[in-house]
């Protein structure tokens, strides 16, 4: 079966989250799209239409598998059954990347279905490192860890987030997924500089970028409270931050996340094209400056 | 400073015996850190489904200010996304009781039976039972059966693929041994019984056809998926009971005899062709060789 598939490597292009609403359009029109990404937990059934469509789409496109339920940042040991199901999925589809979040979603026996925040301390660093090590060993491959969006912080934190991520990479050898919308959401929510965050980020370890739309709100003190809703277009300031990011990293596989109020295929595909345009203008600018080295 | 035990618990590691005093202090500090860390997770998670609890200790918003609204974002995300997951798994029920009622009902269910693993297409196995015991819905007893059928449909949708055995598989068996053959059902197969006209409710709320026998009351519906789409087939009571016995591993002879004793009019060959046409069997073998 794998012989009939395109290469698994994600190109440095725009891609989109695969939604059931678009299965047929994609298979019928074979659009020019860099890659697709799926949430691992949506494809953990034994069979049925989800796998039928995903197998067909994987033949024509590279795939990224993005986990939302492993609870890497949790205090409890990882769910061994879930890890085994993840391994089966990754083995079945041979994705170009597997990524998960610096967050937790399970405590004791309960699964909360949200990416919950953790304090950044020596204790949580050790937890996360152990969990990533276990995941990478079990899957037999490197994983990427994504920076979270946050609405709260913890008084007990002793690390900056960028420092914490850098330390995790050093100790586990994992790569990073930089969610630029998350950077903008968190920085706005805490009144800090999103550009400063990008400038401090250990970009040499970034292998994929995420972009998505946020829903604006305000907190009880009247400060902006942005919600990482993935329910609309990528906002203009996030595109600007993305251009700054690409300026540091060069072109990278860039995913548009749109998970609620799913638009028509054309609207979604247009967002991915915008990422392509941003990357192309960066490459052109570098060429003009004569400092572009191919292969970076 | 820390190491992980085989069971996954992170323990402080005591080293170098020469510095016993300092290490003992370090050990105590480390234990306190671990305890504090765990308490943080317990408090944060307990408040998620319990809105009357205060914002957990140490959880702050902008400028270090405690913020109900910000912690509330996580509360909303958890509850709303789990309710959405139930609405996706039980769309007919959602239609029948209406959006607002469904969300209130689902919230009660989430608090009583939160999911215990992250695959949400597998969340809601206790929903039908919960509805059966939910007194405000006591006058709508068919809702429990709708939930049971939606759960069976979901199971068939995600089950392992199997296109069913070849239609001529039975003809390859020595006719003398036919009475002793046993069947295995395809993974995507189940039977739902209801005293109500479930097929009608289904067609109105899920825009999917139910074929076969559909009496106004006491329905038996075979839910199976030999191809991509889930098929729903109304069975006569005797055929349904026959299928159930075969699914349970009784031989063709035993099952036929038992159903004939319950129903005078049982037609073995018609029942068998109905089930073979549905492609609900994965394989057949004579008991001796099985």
XYZ file of C-alpha atoms in Angstrom:
586
model
C 0.000 0.000 0.000
C 2.756 2.470 0.926
C 4.291 1.977 -2.537
C 1.275 3.738 -4.033
C 1.683 6.724 -1.742
C 3.458 9.998 -2.304
C 6.541 10.635 -0.191
C 5.747 11.309 3.471
C 7.945 14.433 3.855
C 5.975 17.632 4.474
C 7.001 20.327 1.975
C 7.749 23.904 3.075
C 4.308 24.985 1.914
C 0.859 25.775 3.231
C -1.329 22.855 4.349
C -4.724 22.561 6.013
C -6.421 20.549 8.723
C -8.421 17.749 7.070
C -12.153 17.995 7.768
C -14.826 15.413 6.956
C -16.803 18.215 5.246
C -14.080 18.421 2.571
C -13.292 14.707 1.970
C -15.244 14.455 -1.261
C -14.112 17.800 -2.685
C -10.487 16.824 -2.111
C -10.844 13.376 -3.677
C -12.849 14.680 -6.632
C -10.818 17.780 -7.462
C -7.321 16.765 -6.218
C -6.471 20.365 -5.255
C -2.864 21.560 -5.190
C -2.213 21.535 -1.428
C 1.109 21.126 0.379
C -0.119 18.624 2.960
C -2.962 17.692 5.281
C -3.000 17.349 9.038
C -5.395 15.271 11.143
C -6.034 15.003 14.853
C -4.848 11.539 15.856
C -7.851 10.936 18.129
C -10.304 11.310 15.219
C -8.788 8.285 13.457
C -8.474 5.762 16.246
C -11.442 3.621 15.312
C -10.652 0.242 13.772
C -12.162 0.994 10.366
C -15.005 2.728 8.575
C -15.298 5.839 6.408
C -12.745 7.984 8.322
C -9.972 5.513 7.434
C -11.392 4.944 3.940
C -11.078 8.650 3.160
C -7.780 9.155 4.951
C -6.156 6.204 3.117
C -7.311 7.654 -0.210
C -6.096 11.174 0.623
C -2.773 9.880 1.968
C -2.061 8.310 -1.438
C -1.945 11.774 -2.990
C -0.684 14.008 -0.180
C 1.853 14.021 2.663
C 0.253 13.844 6.097
C 0.968 15.314 9.508
C -0.549 13.604 12.547
C -1.286 15.953 15.434
C -2.232 14.466 18.807
C -4.534 16.304 21.186
C -5.052 13.699 23.906
C -1.737 12.312 25.120
C -1.520 14.689 28.108
C 2.253 15.137 27.824
C 2.180 17.872 30.463
C 0.166 15.816 32.967
C 1.280 14.666 36.413
C 0.170 11.052 35.842
C 1.958 8.428 33.748
C 0.910 8.418 30.066
C -2.083 6.273 29.127
C -0.394 3.135 27.754
C -3.445 2.054 25.793
C -3.659 5.426 24.106
C 0.039 5.350 23.295
C -0.417 1.933 21.669
C -3.292 3.239 19.547
C -1.164 6.215 18.541
C 1.648 3.897 17.501
C -0.748 1.844 15.362
C -2.009 5.009 13.658
C 1.467 6.399 12.987
C 2.622 3.013 11.642
C -0.429 2.805 9.392
C -0.136 6.242 7.753
C 3.604 7.001 7.848
C 3.107 10.733 8.517
C 5.826 13.271 7.753
C 5.462 14.647 11.290
C 3.901 13.647 14.569
C 3.255 16.465 17.018
C 1.657 16.985 20.442
C 1.168 19.838 22.896
C 2.914 21.289 25.904
C -0.341 20.837 27.842
C -2.336 18.235 29.741
C -5.863 16.897 29.311
C -6.105 13.909 31.639
C -5.846 13.737 35.405
C -6.488 10.550 37.353
C -9.144 8.753 35.319
C -10.794 11.778 33.740
C -10.213 13.151 30.275
C -11.045 16.872 29.979
C -10.737 17.365 26.203
C -8.942 20.680 26.459
C -5.293 21.694 26.283
C -4.789 22.664 29.914
C -1.842 24.754 31.100
C 0.948 23.705 33.457
C 3.353 25.655 35.626
C 6.911 25.753 34.329
C 9.034 24.359 37.174
C 11.820 21.800 37.643
C 9.201 19.225 38.612
C 7.001 19.734 35.536
C 10.074 19.922 33.299
C 11.102 16.466 34.493
C 7.548 15.160 33.929
C 7.360 16.499 30.390
C 10.835 15.204 29.548
C 9.955 11.701 30.783
C 6.695 11.716 28.822
C 8.292 12.877 25.577
C 11.079 10.353 25.998
C 8.517 7.583 26.488
C 6.496 8.740 23.468
C 9.499 8.986 21.154
C 10.783 5.597 22.303
C 7.376 3.988 21.860
C 6.710 5.509 18.444
C 10.297 4.952 17.328
C 10.538 8.472 15.941
C 11.091 12.100 16.865
C 8.044 14.119 17.851
C 7.385 17.839 17.711
C 6.120 19.726 20.769
C 3.785 22.696 20.297
C 3.802 25.905 22.336
C 0.382 26.415 23.978
C -2.076 29.295 23.964
C -2.819 30.442 27.502
C -5.430 32.404 29.446
C -3.767 32.010 32.866
C -0.283 31.574 34.276
C 0.992 30.065 37.533
C 2.659 31.972 40.351
C 4.934 28.975 40.989
C 6.469 29.021 37.477
C 10.236 29.508 37.527
C 10.907 29.269 33.763
C 9.894 31.458 30.834
C 7.999 29.393 28.270
C 10.677 29.758 25.577
C 13.354 28.722 28.106
C 11.245 25.773 29.214
C 10.768 24.578 25.607
C 14.460 25.005 24.877
C 15.340 22.907 27.942
C 12.891 20.174 26.844
C 14.482 20.043 23.390
C 17.968 19.796 24.905
C 16.964 16.902 27.151
C 14.768 14.898 24.750
C 15.924 15.712 21.247
C 12.353 16.450 20.225
C 11.582 19.116 17.628
C 9.221 22.062 18.005
C 5.998 23.093 16.360
C 5.622 26.854 16.584
C 1.995 27.962 16.704
C 2.192 31.640 15.774
C -1.464 32.263 16.623
C -0.838 30.806 20.101
C 2.073 33.212 20.528
C -0.152 36.152 19.614
C -3.036 34.953 21.804
C -0.883 34.364 24.893
C 1.149 37.557 24.506
C -2.002 39.658 24.071
C -3.648 37.950 27.037
C -0.701 38.843 29.291
C 0.204 42.214 27.786
C 3.622 41.042 26.614
C 5.306 41.345 23.230
C 4.568 38.595 20.677
C 7.527 39.784 18.590
C 9.775 39.441 21.623
C 8.570 35.857 22.083
C 9.296 34.990 18.444
C 12.722 36.618 18.718
C 13.554 34.535 21.822
C 12.142 31.283 20.432
C 14.695 28.535 19.693
C 13.760 28.608 15.990
C 16.535 26.240 14.921
C 14.387 23.377 16.306
C 11.126 24.403 14.605
C 9.983 21.965 11.915
C 6.357 23.034 11.457
C 4.248 26.144 11.974
C 0.572 26.451 12.903
C -1.720 29.380 12.107
C -5.356 29.747 13.130
C -8.066 32.235 13.979
C -8.829 33.561 17.461
C -12.082 34.892 18.969
C -11.671 38.265 20.750
C -13.174 38.869 24.207
C -12.295 40.923 27.290
C -11.702 39.843 30.881
C -13.421 41.288 33.978
C -10.790 44.056 34.228
C -11.382 45.150 30.631
C -8.151 43.681 29.264
C -8.240 41.815 25.961
C -8.827 38.079 26.310
C -8.256 36.251 23.034
C -9.644 32.725 22.744
C -7.787 30.204 20.579
C -11.001 29.180 18.826
C -9.841 28.041 15.340
C -13.222 29.183 14.059
C -12.289 31.891 11.526
C -9.608 33.352 9.245
C -6.103 34.021 10.517
C -6.023 37.602 11.844
C -3.862 40.288 10.161
C -1.474 40.790 13.111
C -0.914 37.008 13.169
C -0.004 37.060 9.460
C 2.471 39.862 10.243
C 3.938 37.807 13.095
C 4.120 34.816 10.748
C 6.130 36.873 8.223
C 8.525 37.846 11.031
C 8.794 34.163 12.024
C 9.531 33.023 8.465
C 12.161 35.767 8.378
C 13.947 33.892 11.179
C 13.214 30.280 10.197
C 12.959 30.381 6.414
C 10.079 28.508 4.711
C 8.540 25.686 6.763
C 5.454 23.444 6.476
C 2.684 25.791 7.650
C -0.717 24.518 8.699
C -3.999 26.423 8.749
C -6.099 25.171 11.674
C -9.837 25.715 11.258
C -11.796 23.359 13.516
C -15.161 25.048 14.196
C -17.600 26.843 11.862
C -15.795 25.012 9.047
C -15.741 27.145 5.858
C -16.077 25.987 2.263
C -13.014 24.329 0.769
C -12.111 27.421 -1.292
C -12.009 29.712 1.744
C -9.783 27.277 3.629
C -7.496 26.663 0.645
C -7.096 30.432 0.191
C -5.660 30.701 3.726
C -3.035 28.083 2.886
C -2.181 29.992 -0.316
C -1.580 33.093 1.819
C 1.064 31.138 3.730
C 2.652 30.141 0.403
C 2.648 33.791 -0.712
C 4.332 34.910 2.534
C 7.022 32.240 2.188
C 7.583 33.052 -1.493
C 8.003 36.765 -0.829
C 10.517 35.920 1.897
C 12.474 33.761 -0.557
C 12.326 36.513 -3.210
C 13.510 39.131 -0.726
C 16.399 36.918 0.362
C 17.353 36.338 -3.270
C 17.316 40.055 -3.949
C 19.556 40.526 -0.964
C 21.760 37.846 -2.461
C 22.076 36.076 0.856
C 19.728 33.218 0.194
C 21.464 29.925 0.483
C 19.576 27.076 -1.104
C 19.059 24.089 1.123
C 18.367 26.025 4.297
C 17.442 15.419 41.266
C 14.501 13.288 40.184
C 14.180 9.892 38.673
C 11.171 8.028 37.429
C 10.260 4.648 38.922
C 9.089 1.803 36.720
C 5.463 2.563 37.654
C 5.888 6.071 36.301
C 5.959 7.937 39.620
C 8.657 10.581 39.695
C 10.660 10.251 42.917
C 13.294 12.490 44.409
C 16.685 10.873 44.088
C 19.028 10.872 47.094
C 22.686 10.847 46.150
C 26.125 11.196 47.782
C 26.114 9.905 51.382
C 28.792 12.423 52.485
C 26.365 15.247 52.165
C 23.645 13.499 54.062
C 22.336 16.583 55.825
C 22.128 18.717 52.746
C 20.629 15.832 50.800
C 18.025 15.181 53.442
C 17.012 18.826 53.177
C 16.969 18.500 49.412
C 14.903 15.357 49.685
C 12.329 17.041 51.898
C 12.169 20.080 49.599
C 11.810 17.834 46.576
C 9.009 15.868 48.220
C 7.245 19.114 49.086
C 7.626 20.310 45.477
C 6.173 17.080 44.169
C 3.256 17.233 46.574
C 2.583 20.854 45.698
C 2.794 20.028 42.020
C 0.285 17.205 42.275
C -2.053 19.343 44.403
C -1.972 21.941 41.632
C -3.235 19.433 39.066
C -5.897 18.116 41.440
C -7.244 21.619 42.160
C -7.104 22.732 38.544
C -8.962 19.661 37.316
C -11.561 19.548 40.107
C -12.759 23.054 39.331
C -13.245 22.346 35.630
C -16.564 20.539 36.033
C -17.535 22.252 39.290
C -18.254 25.968 38.670
C -18.893 26.684 42.374
C -15.228 26.017 43.253
C -12.879 29.026 43.433
C -10.082 29.682 40.944
C -7.260 27.300 41.965
C -4.408 28.611 44.097
C -1.582 30.163 42.146
C -3.595 30.426 38.928
C -3.528 34.053 37.777
C -4.279 36.266 34.800
C -2.655 39.472 33.610
C -0.435 41.265 36.189
C -0.876 38.368 38.605
C -4.559 39.126 39.220
C -6.927 36.255 39.997
C -9.479 36.029 37.177
C -12.679 34.005 37.238
C -13.193 34.723 33.556
C -9.833 33.418 32.466
C -10.047 30.188 34.434
C -13.631 30.113 33.164
C -12.354 29.813 29.577
C -11.018 26.345 30.443
C -14.282 25.446 32.193
C -16.242 26.491 29.115
C -13.916 24.708 26.719
C -14.116 21.442 28.655
C -17.883 21.417 29.060
C -18.792 22.830 25.648
C -16.453 20.500 23.759
C -17.704 17.407 25.593
C -21.325 18.425 24.968
C -20.432 18.973 21.286
C -18.909 15.499 21.185
C -22.149 13.990 22.528
C -24.202 16.031 20.049
C -22.036 14.644 17.237
C -22.487 11.080 18.512
C -26.251 11.419 19.149
C -27.628 13.733 16.422
C -31.164 12.274 16.365
C -31.491 12.714 20.103
C -30.227 16.288 19.728
C -32.927 16.911 17.118
C -35.656 15.320 19.185
C -35.123 17.201 22.448
C -33.848 20.432 20.847
C -30.525 22.230 21.260
C -31.062 23.838 24.669
C -32.508 20.750 26.295
C -29.799 18.572 24.808
C -27.041 20.825 26.147
C -28.506 20.825 29.645
C -29.009 17.048 29.549
C -25.525 16.424 28.166
C -23.976 18.692 30.844
C -25.636 16.564 33.549
C -24.288 13.456 31.863
C -20.755 14.867 31.529
C -20.678 15.672 35.261
C -21.958 12.191 36.132
C -19.842 10.240 33.630
C -16.898 12.256 32.308
C -14.894 10.484 29.581
C -12.019 8.312 30.746
C -9.997 8.284 27.528
C -9.366 10.766 24.702
C -11.192 9.159 21.759
C -14.504 11.008 21.776
C -16.223 8.847 19.164
C -16.152 6.330 22.022
C -17.726 8.710 24.544
C -21.348 8.103 25.514
C -21.667 4.364 26.096
C -23.641 5.118 29.282
C -25.798 7.861 27.732
C -28.749 5.607 26.933
C -28.748 4.190 30.460
C -28.451 7.713 31.881
C -31.465 8.877 29.860
C -33.471 5.845 31.012
C -32.880 6.921 34.610
C -33.371 10.653 34.026
C -36.725 11.356 35.655
C -37.638 14.571 33.741
C -37.680 12.424 30.574
C -39.781 9.631 32.081
C -42.677 10.463 29.718
C -40.476 9.965 26.660
C -39.363 6.338 27.038
C -38.434 5.993 23.335
C -35.526 8.444 23.771
C -33.485 5.768 25.532
C -33.972 3.451 22.539
C -32.970 6.210 20.116
C -29.762 6.645 22.122
C -29.146 2.876 22.098
C -29.572 2.787 18.329
C -27.312 5.794 17.758
C -24.642 4.151 19.897
C -24.948 0.920 17.881
C -24.745 2.919 14.639
C -21.579 4.673 15.858
C -20.037 1.320 16.773
C -20.776 -0.062 13.301
C -19.434 3.104 11.649
C -16.032 2.819 13.363
C -15.713 -0.989 13.507
C -13.072 -2.880 11.574
C -13.934 -3.211 7.880
C -15.241 -6.556 6.636
C -17.278 -6.990 3.492
C -18.935 -10.181 4.670
C -18.401 -13.694 3.342
C -19.073 -14.625 -0.263
C -22.763 -15.245 -0.932
C -21.959 -18.773 -2.122
C -19.918 -19.695 0.966
C -22.689 -21.943 2.244
C -22.888 -23.865 -1.042
C -19.294 -25.039 -0.520
C -20.279 -26.911 2.611
C -21.333 -30.565 2.466
C -25.173 -30.401 2.723
C -25.079 -33.246 5.268
C -23.046 -31.030 7.607
C -25.158 -27.874 7.204
C -26.962 -28.371 10.502
C -23.625 -28.237 12.316
C -22.210 -25.076 10.802
C -21.474 -22.022 12.932
C -21.135 -18.415 11.778
C -19.081 -15.457 12.895
C -20.599 -12.024 12.423
C -18.677 -9.148 10.814
C -17.273 -6.685 13.423
C -19.782 -4.014 12.372
C -23.007 -5.762 13.330
C -25.561 -5.480 16.105
C -29.272 -5.773 16.796
C -31.474 -3.184 18.471
C -34.951 -4.015 19.783
C -37.577 -1.457 20.696
C -41.288 -1.467 21.551
C -41.500 1.807 19.552
C -41.420 2.700 15.859
C -37.679 3.466 15.921
C -37.306 3.254 12.150
C -39.712 6.143 11.662
C -37.947 8.288 14.273
C -34.627 7.427 12.644
C -35.716 8.343 9.124
C -37.152 11.657 10.328
C -34.131 12.661 12.372
C -31.144 11.179 10.571
C -32.330 11.234 6.958
C -31.257 7.620 6.493
C -33.473 4.844 5.154
C -34.335 1.785 7.184
C -35.259 -1.089 4.859
C -36.970 -4.410 5.530
C -39.740 -5.214 7.987
C -41.015 -2.263 9.996
C -44.003 -2.925 12.221
C -45.507 0.072 14.099
C -44.426 -1.457 17.391
C -41.871 -3.999 18.581
C -39.171 -3.440 16.052
C -35.916 -5.328 15.613
C -33.285 -3.497 13.569
C -30.092 -5.034 12.261
C -27.289 -2.470 12.101
C -24.333 -3.556 10.018
C -21.654 -2.202 7.714
C -20.266 -4.604 5.108
C -19.352 -1.581 2.918
C -18.583 2.063 3.724
C -22.125 3.074 4.661
C -23.944 1.713 7.689
C -27.070 -0.220 6.654
C -30.212 -0.506 8.765
C -32.539 -3.429 8.144
C -35.801 -4.067 9.957
C -36.119 -7.773 10.760
C -39.184 -9.844 11.624
C -38.999 -10.902 15.273
C -38.238 -14.551 14.439
C -35.433 -13.620 12.021
C -33.925 -11.267 14.615
C -33.928 -13.951 17.302
C -32.468 -16.425 14.804
C -29.673 -13.970 13.964
C -28.985 -13.385 17.620
C -28.572 -17.115 18.282
C -26.216 -17.461 15.320
C -24.208 -14.403 16.460
C -23.921 -16.106 19.856
C -22.291 -19.128 18.210
C -25.136 -21.657 18.105
C -25.082 -24.050 15.163
C -27.480 -23.487 12.293
C -29.424 -26.581 13.369
C -29.693 -25.543 17.025
C -30.724 -22.008 16.179
C -33.335 -23.130 13.623
C -34.836 -25.618 16.052
C -35.008 -23.127 18.879
C -36.614 -20.368 16.811
C -39.069 -22.851 15.238
C -40.199 -23.823 18.733
C -40.908 -20.137 19.516
C -42.512 -19.198 16.152
C -44.791 -21.603 14.218
C -44.334 -19.660 11.020
C -40.511 -19.527 11.062
C -39.150 -19.960 7.524
C -35.520 -21.091 7.796
C -34.508 -20.600 4.201
C -36.096 -17.140 3.969
C -34.417 -16.083 7.250
C -31.049 -17.361 6.105
C -31.219 -15.632 2.728
C -32.217 -12.377 4.403
C -29.125 -12.479 6.647
C -26.824 -13.641 3.840
C -28.078 -10.811 1.626
C -27.295 -8.336 4.426
C -23.709 -9.730 4.386
C -23.671 -9.753 8.161
C -21.604 -12.954 8.393
C -17.843 -12.884 8.088
C -17.352 -16.628 7.854
C -18.990 -20.020 8.211
C -17.440 -23.308 9.234
C -18.680 -26.727 10.248
C -18.402 -27.150 13.954
C -16.248 -30.264 13.707
C -13.480 -28.468 11.827
C -13.862 -25.209 13.777
